Coordinates of C-alpha atoms and ligand atoms in Angstrom, one line a residue:
M264 CA 15.6 -14.0 -14.3
S265 CA 12.7 -14.0 -16.8
E266 CA 13.1 -13.2 -20.4
E267 CA 10.4 -10.6 -19.9
L268 CA 12.6 -8.6 -17.6
N269 CA 14.7 -7.7 -20.6
H270 CA 11.7 -6.0 -22.1
T271 CA 9.8 -4.6 -19.2
S272 CA 11.0 -1.5 -17.6
L273 CA 11.1 -1.1 -13.9
Q274 CA 9.5 2.3 -14.6
A275 CA 5.8 2.5 -15.3
K276 CA 3.7 5.5 -16.2
S277 CA 1.3 4.5 -13.4
P278 CA 0.5 1.4 -11.3
F279 CA -2.5 0.8 -13.6
E280 CA -0.2 -0.9 -16.1
L281 CA -1.1 -4.6 -16.0
R282 CA 1.9 -6.6 -15.3
V283 CA 2.0 -10.4 -14.9
N284 CA 4.4 -13.4 -14.8
L285 CA 7.5 -11.2 -14.8
G286 CA 9.1 -13.3 -11.9
Q287 CA 7.6 -16.6 -12.9
N288 CA 11.0 -18.1 -14.0
V289 CA 12.8 -17.4 -10.7
P290 CA 13.4 -20.8 -9.1
E291 CA 11.5 -21.5 -5.9
S292 CA 14.7 -21.8 -3.9
D293 CA 15.8 -18.3 -5.0
V294 CA 12.4 -16.9 -4.0
R295 CA 12.7 -18.4 -0.6
T296 CA 16.3 -17.1 -0.2
A297 CA 15.1 -13.6 -1.3
L298 CA 12.3 -13.6 1.2
V299 CA 14.7 -14.5 4.0
T300 CA 17.6 -12.2 3.1
G301 CA 15.8 -9.3 1.4
D302 CA 18.6 -9.1 -1.1
M303 CA 16.2 -9.5 -4.0
G304 CA 12.6 -8.3 -4.3
F305 CA 9.7 -8.5 -6.7
L306 CA 8.4 -5.2 -7.9
H307 CA 5.4 -4.3 -10.0
S308 CA 7.2 -1.0 -10.9
F309 CA 8.6 2.3 -9.9
T310 CA 6.5 5.4 -10.6
T311 CA 7.4 9.0 -10.1
G312 CA 5.5 12.2 -9.4
S313 CA 2.8 11.0 -7.0
A314 CA 1.2 13.7 -4.9
V315 CA -1.0 11.3 -2.9
D316 CA 1.3 8.8 -1.3
G317 CA 2.8 10.8 1.4
P318 CA 4.1 14.4 1.9
G319 CA 5.4 16.3 -1.2
V320 CA 6.2 14.6 -4.5
R321 CA 6.8 10.9 -4.1
V322 CA 8.7 8.2 -6.0
V323 CA 6.8 5.0 -5.3
A324 CA 8.0 1.4 -5.6
W325 CA 5.0 -0.9 -5.9
T326 CA 5.7 -4.4 -4.5
A327 CA 4.3 -7.7 -5.7
G328 CA 2.5 -10.0 -3.2
C329 CA -0.6 -9.3 -1.0
Q330 CA -2.5 -11.6 1.3
F331 CA -5.6 -9.5 1.3
R332 CA -8.2 -9.8 -1.5
C333 CA -10.0 -6.5 -1.3
L334 CA -13.1 -6.4 -3.4
Y335 CA -12.2 -3.0 -4.7
C336 CA -8.5 -3.6 -5.2
H337 CA -7.3 -1.6 -8.3
N338 CA -4.1 -3.6 -8.6
P339 CA -4.9 -7.3 -8.4
D340 CA -1.9 -8.0 -10.6
T341 CA 0.1 -7.2 -7.5
W342 CA -1.4 -10.0 -5.5
N343 CA 0.9 -12.6 -6.8
L344 CA 4.6 -12.4 -6.0
A345 CA 5.5 -14.1 -9.3
N346 CA 3.9 -11.3 -11.3
G347 CA 6.6 -8.8 -10.1
I348 CA 9.9 -8.0 -11.7
P349 CA 12.8 -9.6 -9.8
V350 CA 15.2 -6.9 -8.8
T351 CA 18.3 -7.0 -6.6
L352 CA 18.4 -4.6 -3.7
G353 CA 21.2 -2.9 -5.5
Q354 CA 19.1 -2.3 -8.6
A355 CA 16.2 -1.0 -6.7
T356 CA 18.5 1.3 -4.7
A357 CA 20.1 2.6 -7.8
E358 CA 16.7 3.3 -9.3
L359 CA 15.8 5.4 -6.3
R360 CA 19.1 7.2 -6.2
K361 CA 18.3 8.7 -9.6
Y362 CA 15.7 10.9 -7.9
R363 CA 17.4 11.6 -4.6
Q364 CA 18.4 15.2 -5.3
G365 CA 15.0 16.1 -6.9
L366 CA 13.1 14.6 -4.0
K367 CA 15.1 16.6 -1.5
V368 CA 14.6 19.8 -3.4
M369 CA 10.9 19.2 -3.6
S370 CA 10.6 18.1 0.0
G371 CA 9.3 14.8 -1.3
G372 CA 10.3 11.3 -0.6
F373 CA 10.1 7.6 -1.3
T374 CA 7.0 5.5 -0.6
L375 CA 7.0 1.7 -0.6
S376 CA 3.5 0.5 -1.5
G377 CA 2.0 -2.5 -3.2
G378 CA 0.6 -5.1 -3.1
E379 CA 1.5 -5.4 0.6
P380 CA 5.2 -4.5 1.1
L381 CA 5.5 -6.5 4.2
M382 CA 4.9 -9.7 2.3
Q383 CA 8.6 -9.1 1.4
D384 CA 9.5 -7.6 4.8
R385 CA 13.2 -8.1 4.6
F386 CA 13.5 -6.4 1.2
A387 CA 11.2 -3.7 2.4
V388 CA 13.3 -3.0 5.5
K389 CA 16.5 -2.9 3.5
L390 CA 15.1 -0.7 0.7
L391 CA 13.6 1.8 3.2
A392 CA 16.9 1.8 5.1
A393 CA 18.8 2.5 1.9
A394 CA 16.4 5.4 1.1
H395 CA 16.8 6.7 4.7
A396 CA 20.6 6.5 4.3
M397 CA 20.3 8.7 1.2
G398 CA 18.6 11.3 3.3
V399 CA 15.3 10.7 1.6
H400 CA 12.0 10.8 3.6
T401 CA 10.5 7.3 3.7
A402 CA 6.9 6.1 3.9
L403 CA 5.5 2.6 4.1
D404 CA 2.0 2.1 2.7
T405 CA 0.6 -1.0 4.3
N406 CA -2.5 -2.9 5.1
G407 CA -1.0 -3.3 8.6
S408 CA -1.7 -7.0 9.2
L409 CA 1.9 -8.1 9.0
G410 CA 3.3 -5.3 11.2
D411 CA 4.7 -7.8 13.6
R412 CA 7.3 -8.6 11.1
L413 CA 9.0 -5.3 11.8
T414 CA 11.1 -4.8 14.9
D415 CA 10.8 -1.6 16.9
A416 CA 14.2 -0.6 15.7
E417 CA 13.0 -1.1 12.1
L418 CA 10.0 1.0 12.7
E419 CA 12.2 3.9 13.7
Q420 CA 13.8 3.8 10.2
I421 CA 10.4 4.6 8.6
D422 CA 9.5 8.2 8.8
L423 CA 5.8 7.7 8.1
V424 CA 3.4 4.8 8.0
L425 CA 0.4 5.1 5.6
L426 CA -1.9 2.6 7.3
D427 CA -5.0 1.4 5.4
I428 CA -8.0 0.6 7.6
K429 CA -10.6 -1.0 5.4
S430 CA -13.4 -1.3 7.9
W431 CA -13.9 -1.2 11.6
D432 CA -16.6 -3.8 11.7
A433 CA -14.9 -7.2 11.9
E434 CA -17.4 -9.0 9.7
R435 CA -17.4 -6.3 7.1
H436 CA -13.6 -6.2 7.2
R437 CA -13.5 -9.9 6.4
Q438 CA -16.1 -9.5 3.7
V439 CA -14.1 -6.6 2.1
T440 CA -10.6 -8.1 2.4
G441 CA -10.9 -11.8 3.2
M442 CA -8.8 -11.2 6.4
D443 CA -9.2 -10.3 10.0
V444 CA -9.1 -6.7 11.2
G445 CA -7.5 -7.5 14.6
P446 CA -3.9 -7.5 13.5
V447 CA -4.4 -4.2 11.6
L448 CA -5.8 -2.5 14.7
N449 CA -3.0 -4.0 16.8
F450 CA -0.4 -2.6 14.5
A451 CA -2.1 0.8 14.7
R452 CA -1.9 0.7 18.5
R453 CA 1.7 -0.3 18.4
L454 CA 2.6 2.6 16.1
A455 CA 0.8 4.9 18.5
G456 CA 2.6 3.4 21.5
R457 CA 5.9 4.1 19.9
K458 CA 4.8 7.5 18.7
R459 CA 5.5 6.8 15.1
P460 CA 3.9 9.2 12.7
A461 CA 1.0 7.7 10.7
W462 CA -1.5 8.7 8.1
L463 CA -4.7 6.7 8.0
R464 CA -6.2 5.8 4.6
F465 CA -9.8 4.8 4.2
V466 CA -11.3 3.7 0.9
L467 CA -14.9 4.9 0.7
V468 CA -17.0 2.4 -1.2
P469 CA -20.7 3.0 -1.5
G470 CA -22.8 0.2 0.0
L471 CA -19.7 -1.4 1.4
T472 CA -17.7 0.8 3.8
D473 CA -19.7 4.0 3.8
D474 CA -22.1 3.5 6.6
A475 CA -21.9 6.3 9.2
E476 CA -21.4 4.0 12.2
N477 CA -18.5 2.3 10.6
I478 CA -16.8 5.6 9.8
A479 CA -17.6 7.0 13.2
Q480 CA -15.9 4.0 14.9
I481 CA -12.8 4.4 12.7
A482 CA -12.7 8.1 13.4
K483 CA -13.0 7.6 17.2
F484 CA -10.3 5.0 17.1
A485 CA -7.9 7.1 15.0
A486 CA -8.4 10.1 17.2
S487 CA -7.7 8.0 20.3
L488 CA -4.3 7.0 19.0
G489 CA -2.6 10.4 19.2
N490 CA -0.2 9.7 16.3
V491 CA -2.5 10.1 13.3
E492 CA -1.4 13.2 11.5
R493 CA -4.1 13.1 8.8
V494 CA -6.7 10.9 7.3
D495 CA -7.1 10.4 3.5
V496 CA -10.6 9.4 2.5
L497 CA -10.0 7.7 -0.9
P498 CA -13.1 7.6 -3.1
F499 CA -13.7 4.2 -4.7
H500 CA -13.2 4.3 -8.5
Q501 CA -13.3 1.8 -11.4
M502 CA -9.9 2.4 -12.9
G503 CA -8.7 -1.1 -12.0
Q504 CA -11.7 -3.0 -13.2
F505 CA -10.0 -3.9 -16.5
K506 CA -7.3 -5.8 -14.6
W507 CA -9.9 -8.0 -12.9
K508 CA -11.2 -8.9 -16.4
E509 CA -7.8 -9.5 -17.9
L510 CA -6.9 -11.7 -15.0
K511 CA -10.2 -13.5 -15.3
L512 CA -11.1 -12.7 -11.7
N513 CA -14.7 -12.3 -10.5
Y514 CA -15.2 -8.6 -9.9
A515 CA -18.1 -8.0 -7.6
L516 CA -18.3 -4.2 -7.8
S517 CA -18.9 -3.6 -11.5
S518 CA -22.2 -1.9 -10.8
V519 CA -20.9 0.3 -7.9
R520 CA -20.4 4.0 -8.8
P521 CA -17.9 6.3 -7.2
P522 CA -19.2 8.1 -4.1
A523 CA -20.9 11.5 -4.6
I524 CA -19.0 14.5 -3.5
E525 CA -21.4 15.0 -0.5
V526 CA -20.8 11.5 0.7
I527 CA -17.0 12.1 0.6
E528 CA -17.4 15.4 2.4
N529 CA -19.7 13.8 5.0
A530 CA -17.0 11.1 5.7
C531 CA -14.3 13.7 6.0
A532 CA -16.6 15.7 8.3
Q533 CA -16.9 12.6 10.6
F534 CA -13.1 12.4 10.9
R535 CA -12.8 16.2 11.5
A536 CA -15.5 16.0 14.2
E537 CA -13.0 13.8 16.1
G538 CA -10.3 16.5 15.7
L539 CA -8.5 14.9 12.9
K540 CA -7.3 16.5 9.6
A541 CA -9.1 14.7 6.8
Y542 CA -8.9 15.2 3.0
Ligands
SF4_1448 S1 -4.4 -4.6 0.6 FE1 -4.1 -3.2 -1.2 S2 -3.1 -4.5 -2.8 FE2 -3.9 -5.9 -1.2 S3 -5.9 -6.6 -2.0 FE3 -6.2 -4.8 -0.7 S4 -6.2 -3.0 -2.0 FE4 -5.2 -4.7 -3.1

């Protein structure tokens, strides 16, 4: 394991801490084994006290690795698996166990986010199962495109899926994320078919995802599923911009401002018009 691991805490104040190269010294063969077995994972960090990543107060583990390249991503340091801290499943479980009682008392839970947690699907399954075995409510925050990596039985172990839908329009989705929307929508349909509780998350970016027709189509689709308990409209912000600069990545949205309150309200109203709870 890397020298930096000795100096970098698994705990972070927030996911906005820039973290790079913490797993770079793990041999390629060990990375491959980790991805197959799930006995080791790569985490950006653990954070506590989130009120926006599922019901109640959440402990969140942020995984490293993502195949999307969202133009507005506020954690591009999580794109690369090798940026994450290598942790054994036992270490991650022990970290979570520290909060078990508090989470139960506060009706909170554990959320696995990223990055894209299903880039490390075996680790994700094992860590969520460990949380479940502790009696802690579990949520998976995912872009949905790797949902096929989970079996139906594994889906049953996840109490809630926070599914990000970046855009309805296929071309716009590819522009925003670099990837196809089809697998995301298929995963949404599969969750619905299996009656798994889901919250939908939609990032509202002026000039990119905010056109009314795009939102109307997502709202209609979400309402048709029958398992979407709520929709979170997440206003675009610039808090991650510094990471793009530090990582020497080309950030295309530097001149985009956060959406006005009325624009956020209008988007929420479109979801509500389809009978969904939206915040
Ligand atoms: S899916 Fe999430 S972590 Fe991946 S690029 Fe998009 S915003 Fe970033």
